[in-house]
Amino acid sequence: MIKACIFDLDGVIVDTAHYHFIAWRKLANDLGFDFGEEANEALKGVGRMESLDIILGWGGVELSHEKKVELATQKNEWYKSYIGDMNPDEILEGVPAFLDQLQAKGIRMGIGSSSKNAPAVIRQLGIADRFEVIVDGTKLTRSKPDPQVFQLGAEAMGLSPDEIIVFEDAASGIDAALAGGFSTVGIGEAENLPKAQLVIPNFIGVTFEQIVQQLPITA
Ligand code: B16
Ligand code: MG
């Protein structure tokens, strides 16, 4: 029986995924190469330093650890400047109504994000009090697709993975949730999330019952 939902943040609750993309792309352009939205799919849900390593691989660029830390810090400064003006209007359409439904049904709610900026983003959106547990990138030693982020969330709630649905926009996040034994719902396009047990384009008009009915959950 499902007792809780854990939401990824970037790309599920708010479209910060786009801000990550334009900051990383600016960095690549400064290094003399480019990449597009399609390649960017591989960066979703992946931690900051791991993302940088993937991007440098695309450009065939090899750098010292010190230089990589400098570049990752620069990207984060750009990212923070993009998200600095965010407000509650940027919460993705359908999300507040879905959270209201869960609250009314007594389904518990948490956040499982790879982002070290997650607490700041959640505060800025004014939704910190909606989630009983927030696991962010500062608490992780292993990046998605490792299940650690969701396992820490489940532990904090005192629940087992088979009692929790994870909502994710990233293939790495779906892999993480499946590896941990959670039910998985992908947010976005099915072709980008082939392993998700169910994919929905967004939360507009979605009911919790519809989700549960379409997942292979034993009651
Ligand atoms: P930061 P999520 C992830 O957040 C993003 O999808 C990914 O693009 C980013 O590199 C990662 O957080 C780390 O973010 O640099 O802010 O610590 O999707 O897991 O909520
Ligand atoms: Mg995400």
PDB file of C-alpha atoms and ligand atoms in Angstrom:
ATOM      1  CA  MET A   1       0.000   0.000   0.000  1.00  0.00           C
ATOM      2  CA  ILE A   2       1.309   3.434  -0.946  1.00  0.00           C
ATOM      3  CA  LYS A   3       1.856   5.730   2.041  1.00  0.00           C
ATOM      4  CA  ALA A   4       4.114   8.428   0.591  1.00  0.00           C
ATOM      5  CA  CYS A   5       5.339  10.163  -2.550  1.00  0.00           C
ATOM      6  CA  ILE A   6       8.887  11.445  -3.016  1.00  0.00           C
ATOM      7  CA  PHE A   7       9.347  14.115  -5.658  1.00  0.00           C
ATOM      8  CA  ASP A   8      12.492  15.004  -7.505  1.00  0.00           C
ATOM      9  CA  LEU A   9      12.758  18.818  -7.563  1.00  0.00           C
ATOM     10  CA  ASP A  10      14.412  20.051 -10.761  1.00  0.00           C
ATOM     11  CA  GLY A  11      12.119  19.255 -13.685  1.00  0.00           C
ATOM     12  CA  VAL A  12       9.284  17.854 -11.554  1.00  0.00           C
ATOM     13  CA  ILE A  13       8.194  20.593  -9.141  1.00  0.00           C
ATOM     14  CA  VAL A  14       9.829  23.481 -11.011  1.00  0.00           C
ATOM     15  CA  ASP A  15      11.588  23.885 -14.354  1.00  0.00           C
ATOM     16  CA  THR A  16      15.049  24.625 -12.979  1.00  0.00           C
ATOM     17  CA  ALA A  17      16.294  21.881 -15.350  1.00  0.00           C
ATOM     18  CA  HIS A  18      16.299  24.563 -18.053  1.00  0.00           C
ATOM     19  CA  TYR A  19      18.456  26.894 -15.916  1.00  0.00           C
ATOM     20  CA  HIS A  20      20.958  24.078 -15.270  1.00  0.00           C
ATOM     21  CA  PHE A  21      21.088  23.490 -19.042  1.00  0.00           C
ATOM     22  CA  ILE A  22      21.762  27.098 -20.033  1.00  0.00           C
ATOM     23  CA  ALA A  23      24.457  27.478 -17.343  1.00  0.00           C
ATOM     24  CA  TRP A  24      26.256  24.279 -18.431  1.00  0.00           C
ATOM     25  CA  ARG A  25      25.914  25.234 -22.088  1.00  0.00           C
ATOM     26  CA  LYS A  26      27.459  28.649 -21.423  1.00  0.00           C
ATOM     27  CA  LEU A  27      30.380  26.897 -19.751  1.00  0.00           C
ATOM     28  CA  ALA A  28      30.853  24.540 -22.708  1.00  0.00           C
ATOM     29  CA  ASN A  29      30.645  27.462 -25.149  1.00  0.00           C
ATOM     30  CA  ASP A  30      33.354  29.294 -23.179  1.00  0.00           C
ATOM     31  CA  LEU A  31      35.518  26.164 -23.571  1.00  0.00           C
ATOM     32  CA  GLY A  32      34.909  26.172 -27.346  1.00  0.00           C
ATOM     33  CA  PHE A  33      32.226  23.530 -27.903  1.00  0.00           C
ATOM     34  CA  ASP A  34      28.450  23.188 -27.731  1.00  0.00           C
ATOM     35  CA  PHE A  35      25.734  20.685 -26.859  1.00  0.00           C
ATOM     36  CA  GLY A  36      21.954  20.641 -27.219  1.00  0.00           C
ATOM     37  CA  GLU A  37      18.780  19.693 -25.338  1.00  0.00           C
ATOM     38  CA  GLU A  38      19.056  16.053 -26.408  1.00  0.00           C
ATOM     39  CA  ALA A  39      22.534  15.591 -24.926  1.00  0.00           C
ATOM     40  CA  ASN A  40      21.377  17.526 -21.847  1.00  0.00           C
ATOM     41  CA  GLU A  41      19.009  14.659 -20.960  1.00  0.00           C
ATOM     42  CA  ALA A  42      22.080  12.727 -19.752  1.00  0.00           C
ATOM     43  CA  LEU A  43      22.828  15.477 -17.195  1.00  0.00           C
ATOM     44  CA  LYS A  44      19.411  15.546 -15.536  1.00  0.00           C
ATOM     45  CA  GLY A  45      19.535  14.307 -11.956  1.00  0.00           C
ATOM     46  CA  VAL A  46      23.324  13.910 -12.125  1.00  0.00           C
ATOM     47  CA  GLY A  47      25.395  15.747  -9.476  1.00  0.00           C
ATOM     48  CA  ARG A  48      27.429  18.861 -10.230  1.00  0.00           C
ATOM     49  CA  MET A  49      30.945  17.398 -10.537  1.00  0.00           C
ATOM     50  CA  GLU A  50      29.725  14.275 -12.334  1.00  0.00           C
ATOM     51  CA  SER A  51      27.844  16.510 -14.809  1.00  0.00           C
ATOM     52  CA  LEU A  52      30.997  18.536 -15.440  1.00  0.00           C
ATOM     53  CA  ASP A  53      32.994  15.358 -16.145  1.00  0.00           C
ATOM     54  CA  ILE A  54      30.370  14.223 -18.689  1.00  0.00           C
ATOM     55  CA  ILE A  55      30.393  17.629 -20.432  1.00  0.00           C
ATOM     56  CA  LEU A  56      34.194  17.816 -20.563  1.00  0.00           C
ATOM     57  CA  GLY A  57      34.137  14.326 -22.090  1.00  0.00           C
ATOM     58  CA  TRP A  58      31.857  15.583 -24.878  1.00  0.00           C
ATOM     59  CA  GLY A  59      34.327  18.397 -25.625  1.00  0.00           C
ATOM     60  CA  GLY A  60      37.374  16.132 -25.319  1.00  0.00           C
ATOM     61  CA  VAL A  61      38.716  18.534 -22.669  1.00  0.00           C
ATOM     62  CA  GLU A  62      41.003  17.326 -19.868  1.00  0.00           C
ATOM     63  CA  LEU A  63      41.565  19.587 -16.865  1.00  0.00           C
ATOM     64  CA  SER A  64      43.139  19.475 -13.397  1.00  0.00           C
ATOM     65  CA  HIS A  65      40.924  18.898 -10.364  1.00  0.00           C
ATOM     66  CA  GLU A  66      41.486  22.533  -9.260  1.00  0.00           C
ATOM     67  CA  LYS A  67      40.346  23.885 -12.627  1.00  0.00           C
ATOM     68  CA  LYS A  68      37.284  21.632 -12.577  1.00  0.00           C
ATOM     69  CA  VAL A  69      36.298  22.911  -9.126  1.00  0.00           C
ATOM     70  CA  GLU A  70      36.721  26.468 -10.428  1.00  0.00           C
ATOM     71  CA  LEU A  71      34.481  25.778 -13.452  1.00  0.00           C
ATOM     72  CA  ALA A  72      31.822  23.994 -11.379  1.00  0.00           C
ATOM     73  CA  THR A  73      31.789  26.962  -8.990  1.00  0.00           C
ATOM     74  CA  GLN A  74      31.424  29.366 -11.914  1.00  0.00           C
ATOM     75  CA  LYS A  75      28.507  27.333 -13.328  1.00  0.00           C
ATOM     76  CA  ASN A  76      26.842  27.353  -9.926  1.00  0.00           C
ATOM     77  CA  GLU A  77      27.181  31.147  -9.675  1.00  0.00           C
ATOM     78  CA  TRP A  78      25.475  31.509 -13.067  1.00  0.00           C
ATOM     79  CA  TYR A  79      22.788  29.027 -12.014  1.00  0.00           C
ATOM     80  CA  LYS A  80      22.157  30.885  -8.744  1.00  0.00           C
ATOM     81  CA  SER A  81      21.823  34.173 -10.630  1.00  0.00           C
ATOM     82  CA  TYR A  82      19.191  32.562 -12.935  1.00  0.00           C
ATOM     83  CA  ILE A  83      17.168  31.120 -10.056  1.00  0.00           C
ATOM     84  CA  GLY A  84      17.536  34.224  -7.872  1.00  0.00           C
ATOM     85  CA  ASP A  85      14.339  35.789  -9.205  1.00  0.00           C
ATOM     86  CA  MET A  86      12.187  32.666  -9.034  1.00  0.00           C
ATOM     87  CA  ASN A  87       8.821  32.960  -7.320  1.00  0.00           C
ATOM     88  CA  PRO A  88       5.870  30.653  -6.477  1.00  0.00           C
ATOM     89  CA  ASP A  89       4.358  31.270  -9.947  1.00  0.00           C
ATOM     90  CA  GLU A  90       7.113  29.060 -11.374  1.00  0.00           C
ATOM     91  CA  ILE A  91       5.856  25.935  -9.612  1.00  0.00           C
ATOM     92  CA  LEU A  92       4.834  23.715 -12.535  1.00  0.00           C
ATOM     93  CA  GLU A  93       1.159  23.718 -13.451  1.00  0.00           C
ATOM     94  CA  GLY A  94      -0.858  21.000 -11.741  1.00  0.00           C
ATOM     95  CA  VAL A  95       1.696  20.433  -8.965  1.00  0.00           C
ATOM     96  CA  PRO A  96      -0.030  22.444  -6.183  1.00  0.00           C
ATOM     97  CA  ALA A  97      -3.367  20.709  -6.854  1.00  0.00           C
ATOM     98  CA  PHE A  98      -1.681  17.274  -6.833  1.00  0.00           C
ATOM     99  CA  LEU A  99       0.043  18.062  -3.500  1.00  0.00           C
ATOM    100  CA  ASP A 100      -3.313  19.233  -2.099  1.00  0.00           C
ATOM    101  CA  GLN A 101      -4.870  15.893  -3.088  1.00  0.00           C
ATOM    102  CA  LEU A 102      -2.109  13.947  -1.356  1.00  0.00           C
ATOM    103  CA  GLN A 103      -2.442  16.047   1.771  1.00  0.00           C
ATOM    104  CA  ALA A 104      -6.211  15.489   1.869  1.00  0.00           C
ATOM    105  CA  LYS A 105      -5.667  11.732   1.562  1.00  0.00           C
ATOM    106  CA  GLY A 106      -2.982  11.595   4.256  1.00  0.00           C
ATOM    107  CA  ILE A 107      -0.297  10.549   1.756  1.00  0.00           C
ATOM    108  CA  ARG A 108       3.065  11.754   3.099  1.00  0.00           C
ATOM    109  CA  MET A 109       5.370  13.868   0.925  1.00  0.00           C
ATOM    110  CA  GLY A 110       9.116  14.286   0.536  1.00  0.00           C
ATOM    111  CA  ILE A 111      11.715  15.724  -1.840  1.00  0.00           C
ATOM    112  CA  GLY A 112      14.660  13.719  -3.197  1.00  0.00           C
ATOM    113  CA  SER A 113      16.976  15.992  -5.180  1.00  0.00           C
ATOM    114  CA  SER A 114      20.600  15.747  -6.250  1.00  0.00           C
ATOM    115  CA  SER A 115      20.852  19.522  -6.057  1.00  0.00           C
ATOM    116  CA  LYS A 116      22.789  21.273  -3.326  1.00  0.00           C
ATOM    117  CA  ASN A 117      20.641  24.306  -4.178  1.00  0.00           C
ATOM    118  CA  ALA A 118      17.383  22.440  -3.457  1.00  0.00           C
ATOM    119  CA  PRO A 119      16.700  23.987  -0.009  1.00  0.00           C
ATOM    120  CA  ALA A 120      17.144  27.509  -1.433  1.00  0.00           C
ATOM    121  CA  VAL A 121      14.862  26.760  -4.410  1.00  0.00           C
ATOM    122  CA  ILE A 122      12.173  25.243  -2.170  1.00  0.00           C
ATOM    123  CA  ARG A 123      12.308  28.233   0.189  1.00  0.00           C
ATOM    124  CA  GLN A 124      12.059  30.646  -2.713  1.00  0.00           C
ATOM    125  CA  LEU A 125       9.001  28.823  -4.051  1.00  0.00           C
ATOM    126  CA  GLY A 126       7.395  29.024  -0.604  1.00  0.00           C
ATOM    127  CA  ILE A 127       6.707  25.272  -0.395  1.00  0.00           C
ATOM    128  CA  ALA A 128       9.134  24.140   2.354  1.00  0.00           C
ATOM    129  CA  ASP A 129       6.296  23.335   4.761  1.00  0.00           C
ATOM    130  CA  ARG A 130       4.585  21.009   2.253  1.00  0.00           C
ATOM    131  CA  PHE A 131       7.297  18.354   2.569  1.00  0.00           C
ATOM    132  CA  GLU A 132       8.018  16.426   5.732  1.00  0.00           C
ATOM    133  CA  VAL A 133      11.411  15.282   4.440  1.00  0.00           C
ATOM    134  CA  ILE A 134      13.833  17.081   2.121  1.00  0.00           C
ATOM    135  CA  VAL A 135      16.891  15.124   0.979  1.00  0.00           C
ATOM    136  CA  ASP A 136      19.195  17.342  -1.080  1.00  0.00           C
ATOM    137  CA  GLY A 137      22.629  17.075  -2.685  1.00  0.00           C
ATOM    138  CA  THR A 138      24.455  18.170   0.480  1.00  0.00           C
ATOM    139  CA  LYS A 139      23.311  14.944   2.198  1.00  0.00           C
ATOM    140  CA  LEU A 140      24.502  12.587  -0.530  1.00  0.00           C
ATOM    141  CA  THR A 141      27.733  10.685  -1.005  1.00  0.00           C
ATOM    142  CA  ARG A 142      26.499   8.926  -4.154  1.00  0.00           C
ATOM    143  CA  SER A 143      24.773  10.539  -7.145  1.00  0.00           C
ATOM    144  CA  LYS A 144      21.692   9.195  -8.985  1.00  0.00           C
ATOM    145  CA  PRO A 145      21.461   6.490 -10.461  1.00  0.00           C
ATOM    146  CA  ASP A 146      22.515   5.286  -7.006  1.00  0.00           C
ATOM    147  CA  PRO A 147      19.324   4.917  -4.913  1.00  0.00           C
ATOM    148  CA  GLN A 148      20.832   6.709  -1.868  1.00  0.00           C
ATOM    149  CA  VAL A 149      18.760   9.904  -2.245  1.00  0.00           C
ATOM    150  CA  PHE A 150      15.461   8.021  -2.128  1.00  0.00           C
ATOM    151  CA  GLN A 151      16.646   5.512   0.488  1.00  0.00           C
ATOM    152  CA  LEU A 152      17.509   8.392   2.840  1.00  0.00           C
ATOM    153  CA  GLY A 153      14.024   9.814   2.249  1.00  0.00           C
ATOM    154  CA  ALA A 154      12.352   6.477   2.995  1.00  0.00           C
ATOM    155  CA  GLU A 155      14.456   5.990   6.136  1.00  0.00           C
ATOM    156  CA  ALA A 156      13.587   9.473   7.396  1.00  0.00           C
ATOM    157  CA  MET A 157       9.889   8.657   6.950  1.00  0.00           C
ATOM    158  CA  GLY A 158      10.265   5.229   8.521  1.00  0.00           C
ATOM    159  CA  LEU A 159       8.759   3.609   5.399  1.00  0.00           C
ATOM    160  CA  SER A 160       9.921   0.869   3.062  1.00  0.00           C
ATOM    161  CA  PRO A 161      10.453   1.549  -0.672  1.00  0.00           C
ATOM    162  CA  ASP A 162       7.402  -0.501  -1.691  1.00  0.00           C
ATOM    163  CA  GLU A 163       5.237   2.010   0.199  1.00  0.00           C
ATOM    164  CA  ILE A 164       6.554   4.977  -1.805  1.00  0.00           C
ATOM    165  CA  ILE A 165       6.088   6.354  -5.331  1.00  0.00           C
ATOM    166  CA  VAL A 166       9.015   8.359  -6.755  1.00  0.00           C
ATOM    167  CA  PHE A 167       8.283  11.067  -9.355  1.00  0.00           C
ATOM    168  CA  GLU A 168      11.277  11.834 -11.589  1.00  0.00           C
ATOM    169  CA  ASP A 169      12.070  13.657 -14.842  1.00  0.00           C
ATOM    170  CA  ALA A 170      15.524  12.092 -15.305  1.00  0.00           C
ATOM    171  CA  ALA A 171      16.479   8.651 -16.592  1.00  0.00           C
ATOM    172  CA  SER A 172      19.195   8.558 -13.887  1.00  0.00           C
ATOM    173  CA  GLY A 173      16.522   9.227 -11.255  1.00  0.00           C
ATOM    174  CA  ILE A 174      14.209   6.505 -12.563  1.00  0.00           C
ATOM    175  CA  ASP A 175      17.175   4.091 -12.480  1.00  0.00           C
ATOM    176  CA  ALA A 176      17.898   5.192  -8.897  1.00  0.00           C
ATOM    177  CA  ALA A 177      14.316   4.628  -7.763  1.00  0.00           C
ATOM    178  CA  LEU A 178      14.056   1.239  -9.489  1.00  0.00           C
ATOM    179  CA  ALA A 179      17.385   0.148  -7.980  1.00  0.00           C
ATOM    180  CA  GLY A 180      15.978   1.014  -4.549  1.00  0.00           C
ATOM    181  CA  GLY A 181      12.740  -0.913  -5.093  1.00  0.00           C
ATOM    182  CA  PHE A 182      10.431   2.136  -5.310  1.00  0.00           C
ATOM    183  CA  SER A 183       7.462   2.553  -7.660  1.00  0.00           C
ATOM    184  CA  THR A 184       8.384   5.000 -10.411  1.00  0.00           C
ATOM    185  CA  VAL A 185       6.501   7.659 -12.341  1.00  0.00           C
ATOM    186  CA  GLY A 186       8.376   9.538 -15.059  1.00  0.00           C
ATOM    187  CA  ILE A 187       7.497  13.168 -15.775  1.00  0.00           C
ATOM    188  CA  GLY A 188       8.078  14.183 -19.397  1.00  0.00           C
ATOM    189  CA  GLU A 189       8.375  12.280 -22.646  1.00  0.00           C
ATOM    190  CA  ALA A 190       8.160   8.489 -22.595  1.00  0.00           C
ATOM    191  CA  GLU A 191      11.020   8.125 -25.083  1.00  0.00           C
ATOM    192  CA  ASN A 192      13.400   9.789 -22.583  1.00  0.00           C
ATOM    193  CA  LEU A 193      12.212   7.612 -19.698  1.00  0.00           C
ATOM    194  CA  PRO A 194      11.894   4.089 -21.135  1.00  0.00           C
ATOM    195  CA  LYS A 195      12.315   2.299 -17.796  1.00  0.00           C
ATOM    196  CA  ALA A 196       9.712   4.261 -15.817  1.00  0.00           C
ATOM    197  CA  GLN A 197       6.707   2.118 -14.802  1.00  0.00           C
ATOM    198  CA  LEU A 198       4.424   4.965 -15.889  1.00  0.00           C
ATOM    199  CA  VAL A 199       5.146   8.243 -17.708  1.00  0.00           C
ATOM    200  CA  ILE A 200       2.916  11.322 -17.563  1.00  0.00           C
ATOM    201  CA  PRO A 201       3.691  14.597 -19.366  1.00  0.00           C
ATOM    202  CA  ASN A 202       2.922  16.722 -16.279  1.00  0.00           C
ATOM    203  CA  PHE A 203       0.577  16.884 -13.274  1.00  0.00           C
ATOM    204  CA  ILE A 204      -2.241  18.805 -14.948  1.00  0.00           C
ATOM    205  CA  GLY A 205      -5.541  17.077 -14.128  1.00  0.00           C
ATOM    206  CA  VAL A 206      -3.785  14.014 -12.706  1.00  0.00           C
ATOM    207  CA  THR A 207      -5.366  12.190  -9.774  1.00  0.00           C
ATOM    208  CA  PHE A 208      -3.555  10.038  -7.233  1.00  0.00           C
ATOM    209  CA  GLU A 209      -6.006   7.192  -7.897  1.00  0.00           C
ATOM    210  CA  GLN A 210      -5.202   7.201 -11.634  1.00  0.00           C
ATOM    211  CA  ILE A 211      -1.505   6.955 -10.849  1.00  0.00           C
ATOM    212  CA  VAL A 212      -1.892   4.087  -8.391  1.00  0.00           C
ATOM    213  CA  GLN A 213      -4.196   2.165 -10.766  1.00  0.00           C
ATOM    214  CA  GLN A 214      -1.612   2.310 -13.547  1.00  0.00           C
ATOM    215  CA  LEU A 215       1.335   1.156 -11.457  1.00  0.00           C
ATOM    216  CA  PRO A 216       2.166  -2.500 -10.815  1.00  0.00           C
ATOM    217  CA  ILE A 217       1.488  -2.160  -7.084  1.00  0.00           C
ATOM    218  CA  THR A 218       0.158  -5.004  -4.985  1.00  0.00           C
ATOM    219  CA  ALA A 219      -2.494  -3.580  -2.670  1.00  0.00           C
TER     220      ALA A 219
HETATM  221  P1  B16 B   1      23.442  21.481  -8.054  1.00  0.00           P
HETATM  222  P2  B16 B   1      17.306  17.005  -9.263  1.00  0.00           P
HETATM  223  C1  B16 B   1      19.725  17.780 -10.102  1.00  0.00           C
HETATM  224  O1  B16 B   1      18.553  18.033  -9.398  1.00  0.00           O
HETATM  225  C2  B16 B   1      19.641  18.353 -11.503  1.00  0.00           C
HETATM  226  O2  B16 B   1      18.707  17.624 -12.278  1.00  0.00           O
HETATM  227  C3  B16 B   1      20.981  18.256 -12.185  1.00  0.00           C
HETATM  228  O3  B16 B   1      20.909  18.847 -13.469  1.00  0.00           O
HETATM  229  C4  B16 B   1      22.031  18.972 -11.325  1.00  0.00           C
HETATM  230  O4  B16 B   1      23.335  18.857 -11.908  1.00  0.00           O
HETATM  231  C5  B16 B   1      22.037  18.359  -9.939  1.00  0.00           C
HETATM  232  O5  B16 B   1      20.736  18.466  -9.364  1.00  0.00           O
HETATM  233  C6  B16 B   1      23.020  19.055  -9.011  1.00  0.00           C
HETATM  234  O6  B16 B   1      22.584  20.363  -8.799  1.00  0.00           O
HETATM  235  O7  B16 B   1      24.579  21.870  -8.938  1.00  0.00           O
HETATM  236  O8  B16 B   1      22.438  22.594  -7.834  1.00  0.00           O
HETATM  237  O9  B16 B   1      23.920  20.884  -6.736  1.00  0.00           O
HETATM  238  O10 B16 B   1      16.764  16.825 -10.640  1.00  0.00           O
HETATM  239  O11 B16 B   1      17.878  15.742  -8.650  1.00  0.00           O
HETATM  240  O12 B16 B   1      16.357  17.736  -8.334  1.00  0.00           O
HETATM  241 MG    MG B   2      15.158  16.300 -12.012  1.00  0.00          MG
END
